[in-house]
C-alpha positions as a printed Julia matrix, in Angstrom:
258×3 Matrix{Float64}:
 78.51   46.19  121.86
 76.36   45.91  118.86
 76.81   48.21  115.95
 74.21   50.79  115.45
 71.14   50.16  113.21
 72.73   53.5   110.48
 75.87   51.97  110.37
 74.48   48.82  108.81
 72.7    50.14  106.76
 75.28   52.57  105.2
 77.26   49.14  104.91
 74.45   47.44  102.6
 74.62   50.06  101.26
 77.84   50.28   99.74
 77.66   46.74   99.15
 74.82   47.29   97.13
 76.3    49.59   95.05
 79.54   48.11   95.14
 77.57   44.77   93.34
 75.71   47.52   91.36
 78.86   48.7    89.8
 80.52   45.3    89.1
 77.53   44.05   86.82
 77.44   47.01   85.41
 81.48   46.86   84.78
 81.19   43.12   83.82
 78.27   43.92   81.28
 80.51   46.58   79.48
 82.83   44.24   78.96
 81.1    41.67   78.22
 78.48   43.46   76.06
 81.25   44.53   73.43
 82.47   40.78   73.11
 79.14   39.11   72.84
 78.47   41.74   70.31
 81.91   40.77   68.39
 80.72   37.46   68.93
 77.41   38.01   67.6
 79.12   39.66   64.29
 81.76   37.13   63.83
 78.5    34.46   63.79
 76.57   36.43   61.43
 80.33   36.87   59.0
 80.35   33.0    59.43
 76.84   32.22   58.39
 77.54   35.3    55.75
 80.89   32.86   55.07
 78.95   30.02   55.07
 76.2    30.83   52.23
 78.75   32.72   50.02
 80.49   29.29   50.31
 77.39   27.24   49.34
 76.64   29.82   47.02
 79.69   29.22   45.57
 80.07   25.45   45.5
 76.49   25.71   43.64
 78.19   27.79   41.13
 81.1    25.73   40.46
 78.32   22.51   39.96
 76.68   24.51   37.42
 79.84   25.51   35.51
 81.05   22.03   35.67
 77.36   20.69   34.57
 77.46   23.54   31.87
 81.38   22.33   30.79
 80.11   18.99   30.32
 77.05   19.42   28.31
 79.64   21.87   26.19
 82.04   18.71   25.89
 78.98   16.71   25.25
 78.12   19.15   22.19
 81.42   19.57   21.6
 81.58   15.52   21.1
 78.49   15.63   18.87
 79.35   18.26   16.94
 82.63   16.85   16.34
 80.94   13.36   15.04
 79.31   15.13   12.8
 81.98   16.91   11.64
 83.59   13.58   11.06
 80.62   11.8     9.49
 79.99   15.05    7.23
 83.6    14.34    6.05
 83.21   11.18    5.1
 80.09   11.34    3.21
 81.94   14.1     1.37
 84.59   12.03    0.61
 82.66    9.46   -0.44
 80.65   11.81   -2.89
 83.63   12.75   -3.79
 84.36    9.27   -4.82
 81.06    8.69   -6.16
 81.69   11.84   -8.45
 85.02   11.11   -9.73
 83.8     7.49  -10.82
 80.55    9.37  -12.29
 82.82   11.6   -14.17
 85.25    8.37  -15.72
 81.67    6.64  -16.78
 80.72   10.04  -18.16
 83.55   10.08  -20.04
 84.38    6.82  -21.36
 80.25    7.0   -22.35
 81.16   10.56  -24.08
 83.93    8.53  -25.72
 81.62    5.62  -26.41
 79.13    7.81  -28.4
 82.15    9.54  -30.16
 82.93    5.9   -31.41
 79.8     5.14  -32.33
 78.85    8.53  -34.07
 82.5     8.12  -36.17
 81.74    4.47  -37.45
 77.94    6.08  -38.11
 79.64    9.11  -40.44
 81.92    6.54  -41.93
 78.57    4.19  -42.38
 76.84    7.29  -43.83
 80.12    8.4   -46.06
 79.76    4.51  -47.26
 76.52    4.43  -48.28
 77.11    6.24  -51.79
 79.57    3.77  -52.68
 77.05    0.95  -52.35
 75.13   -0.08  -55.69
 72.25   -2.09  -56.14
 73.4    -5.28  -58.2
 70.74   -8.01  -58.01
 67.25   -8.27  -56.31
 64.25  -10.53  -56.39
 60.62  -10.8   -55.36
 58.67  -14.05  -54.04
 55.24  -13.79  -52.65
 53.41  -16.0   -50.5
 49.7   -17.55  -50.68
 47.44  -15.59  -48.23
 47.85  -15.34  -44.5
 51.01  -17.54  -44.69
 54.4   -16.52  -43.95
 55.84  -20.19  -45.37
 57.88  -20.2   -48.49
 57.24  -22.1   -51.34
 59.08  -24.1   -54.33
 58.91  -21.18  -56.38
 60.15  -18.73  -53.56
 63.07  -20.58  -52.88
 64.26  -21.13  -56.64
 64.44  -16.82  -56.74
 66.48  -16.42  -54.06
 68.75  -19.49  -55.45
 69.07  -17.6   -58.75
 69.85  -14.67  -57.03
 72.92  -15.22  -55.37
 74.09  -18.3   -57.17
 77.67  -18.48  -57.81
 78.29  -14.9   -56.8
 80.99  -15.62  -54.61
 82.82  -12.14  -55.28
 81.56   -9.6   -53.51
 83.46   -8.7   -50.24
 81.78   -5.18  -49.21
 78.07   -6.11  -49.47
 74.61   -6.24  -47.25
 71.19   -7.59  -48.36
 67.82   -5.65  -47.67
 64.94   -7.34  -47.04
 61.4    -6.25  -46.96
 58.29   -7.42  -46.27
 55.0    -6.58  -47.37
 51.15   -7.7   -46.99
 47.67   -6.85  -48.86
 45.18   -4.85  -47.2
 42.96   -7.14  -46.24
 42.63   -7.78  -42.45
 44.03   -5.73  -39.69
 46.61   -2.95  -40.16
 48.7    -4.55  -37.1
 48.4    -7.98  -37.58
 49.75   -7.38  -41.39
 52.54   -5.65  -40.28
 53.57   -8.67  -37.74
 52.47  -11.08  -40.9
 55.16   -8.82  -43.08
 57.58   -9.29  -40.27
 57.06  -12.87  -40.15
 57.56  -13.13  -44.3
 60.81  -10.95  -43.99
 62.17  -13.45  -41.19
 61.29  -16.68  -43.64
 63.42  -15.11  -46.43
 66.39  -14.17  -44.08
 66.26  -17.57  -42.23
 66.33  -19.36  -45.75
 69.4   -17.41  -46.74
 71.53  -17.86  -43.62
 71.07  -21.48  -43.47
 70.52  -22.37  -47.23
 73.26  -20.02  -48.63
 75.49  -18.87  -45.47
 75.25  -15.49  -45.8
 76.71  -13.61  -42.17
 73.26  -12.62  -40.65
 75.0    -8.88  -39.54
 74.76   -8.66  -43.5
 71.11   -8.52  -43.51
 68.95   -5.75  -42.87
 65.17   -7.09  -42.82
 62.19   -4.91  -42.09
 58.45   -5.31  -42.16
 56.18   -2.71  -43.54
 52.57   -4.63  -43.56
 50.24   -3.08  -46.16
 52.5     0.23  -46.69
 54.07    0.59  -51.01
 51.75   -1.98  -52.16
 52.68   -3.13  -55.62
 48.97   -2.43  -57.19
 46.32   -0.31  -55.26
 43.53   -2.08  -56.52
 41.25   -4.54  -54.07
 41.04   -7.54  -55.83
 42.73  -10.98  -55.73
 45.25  -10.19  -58.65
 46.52   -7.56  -56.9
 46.3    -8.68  -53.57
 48.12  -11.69  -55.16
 50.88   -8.99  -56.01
 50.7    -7.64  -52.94
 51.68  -10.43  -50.38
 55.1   -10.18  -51.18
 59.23  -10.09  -49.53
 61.4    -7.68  -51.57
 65.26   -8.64  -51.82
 68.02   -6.74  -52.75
 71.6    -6.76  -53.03
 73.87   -4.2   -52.74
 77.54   -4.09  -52.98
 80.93   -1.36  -53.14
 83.09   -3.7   -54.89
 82.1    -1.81  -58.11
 84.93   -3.44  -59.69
 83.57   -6.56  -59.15
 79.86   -5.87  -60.63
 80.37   -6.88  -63.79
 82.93   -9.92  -64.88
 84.48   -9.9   -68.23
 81.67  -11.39  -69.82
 79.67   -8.74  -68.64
 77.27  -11.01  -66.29
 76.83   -9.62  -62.7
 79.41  -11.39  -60.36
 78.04  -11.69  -56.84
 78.19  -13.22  -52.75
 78.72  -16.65  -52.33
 78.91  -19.18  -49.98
 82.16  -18.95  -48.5
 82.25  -15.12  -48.1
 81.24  -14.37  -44.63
């Protein structure tokens, strides 16, 4: 006997609705987890940037830390460097300041023996002098020339604390410069003929050239100009005891003081 058409379909029914109610059961179970799923994904990703962001952060502090250490480095070798070329100004200074001083020193020697040179000069006297002249525009001397300056210090072999000045002199005729060398060259004859004729120390000399300046005569002719053309010598000494010997004659330099 076969069921009745109702019957079956009451049955399909509640089969129907019996599947109904499982997927509907299944999906509100599953629903929540997929969900949980869904946010535990999205806390990973979240996880998962935060992380890069992260390791990006750490490159750039260790890329900042080493271009600190880098500066760091530098500024250190410069620091270093500075140091030394402060220590070697420092060096350079202290050596400036010994030549500084032993130059201060220096001048303090030299300015004493100059106020002691000064303080001397009072005590020197003029005791003998001479004049030869020369022919004009030469600078040779002659027979005549020679035979003064023999006379002059011939057998004067006293004096101890002495010098000799020596000046030259010219006409005016010619060139104010080239007299002046021409005197020059006149004073230098008369010094040269004493060292080597008469041995007289050359530090004892003191030779200058003063061209047409003090002429003897002012006039412009050839007596005068004859006058004119002319070395000065002069001797001066501080061994005032020694100026006059007993016979009253000048004493003087000689050879073999030097």
């Amino acid at each position: 006997m076969k069921p009745s058409i109702p019957i079956v379909l009451i049955m399909l029914g509640g089969l129907v609705g019996t599947g109904c109610a499982t997927k509907k059961y299944v999906k509100q179970q599953v629903d929540p987890v997929s969900g949980k799923l869904d946010q535990v994904a999205t806390k990973s990703d979240q996880q998962g940037q935060t992380l890069d962001q992260t390791r990006q952060t750490l490159d750039k502090t260790r890329a900042t830390q080493e271009e600190d250490e880098n500066k760091l480095s530098a500024t250190n070798e410069r620091a270093l460097s500075a140091d030394n070329h402060a220590g070697q100004a420092m060096t350079r200074a202290d050596e400036a300041s010994k030549k500084a001083d032993q130059a201060n020193q220096g001048v303090s020697d030299v300015r004493n023996a100059l106020n002691n040179t000064i303080a001397n000069l009072d005590a020197y006297k003029q005791v003998a002098e001479t004049t030869v002249n020369f022919k004009f525009n030469s600078d040779k001397l002659n027979s005549d020339a020679k035979m003064a300056l023999d006379q002059m210090v011939a057998d004067q072999n006293h004096y101890k604390r002495f010098f000799v000045a020596v000046e030259g002199f010219t006409d005016k005729v010619g060139n104010a410069e080239y007299n002046a060398a021409l005197s020059r060259r006149r004073a230098d004859a008369v010094v040269e003929y004493l060292v080597a004729q008469h041995d007289i120390p050359i530090y004892r000399i003191h030779m200058v050239g003063l061209g047409e300046q003090k002429p003897v005569e002012d006039a412009r002719n050839r007596a005068a100009n004859a006058k004119n053309r002319r070395v000065e010598v002069t001797l001066f000494s501080a061994d005032q005891s020694l100026a006059l010997n007993t016979n009253g004659t000048q004493a003087g330099i000689g050879s073999s003081q030097q």
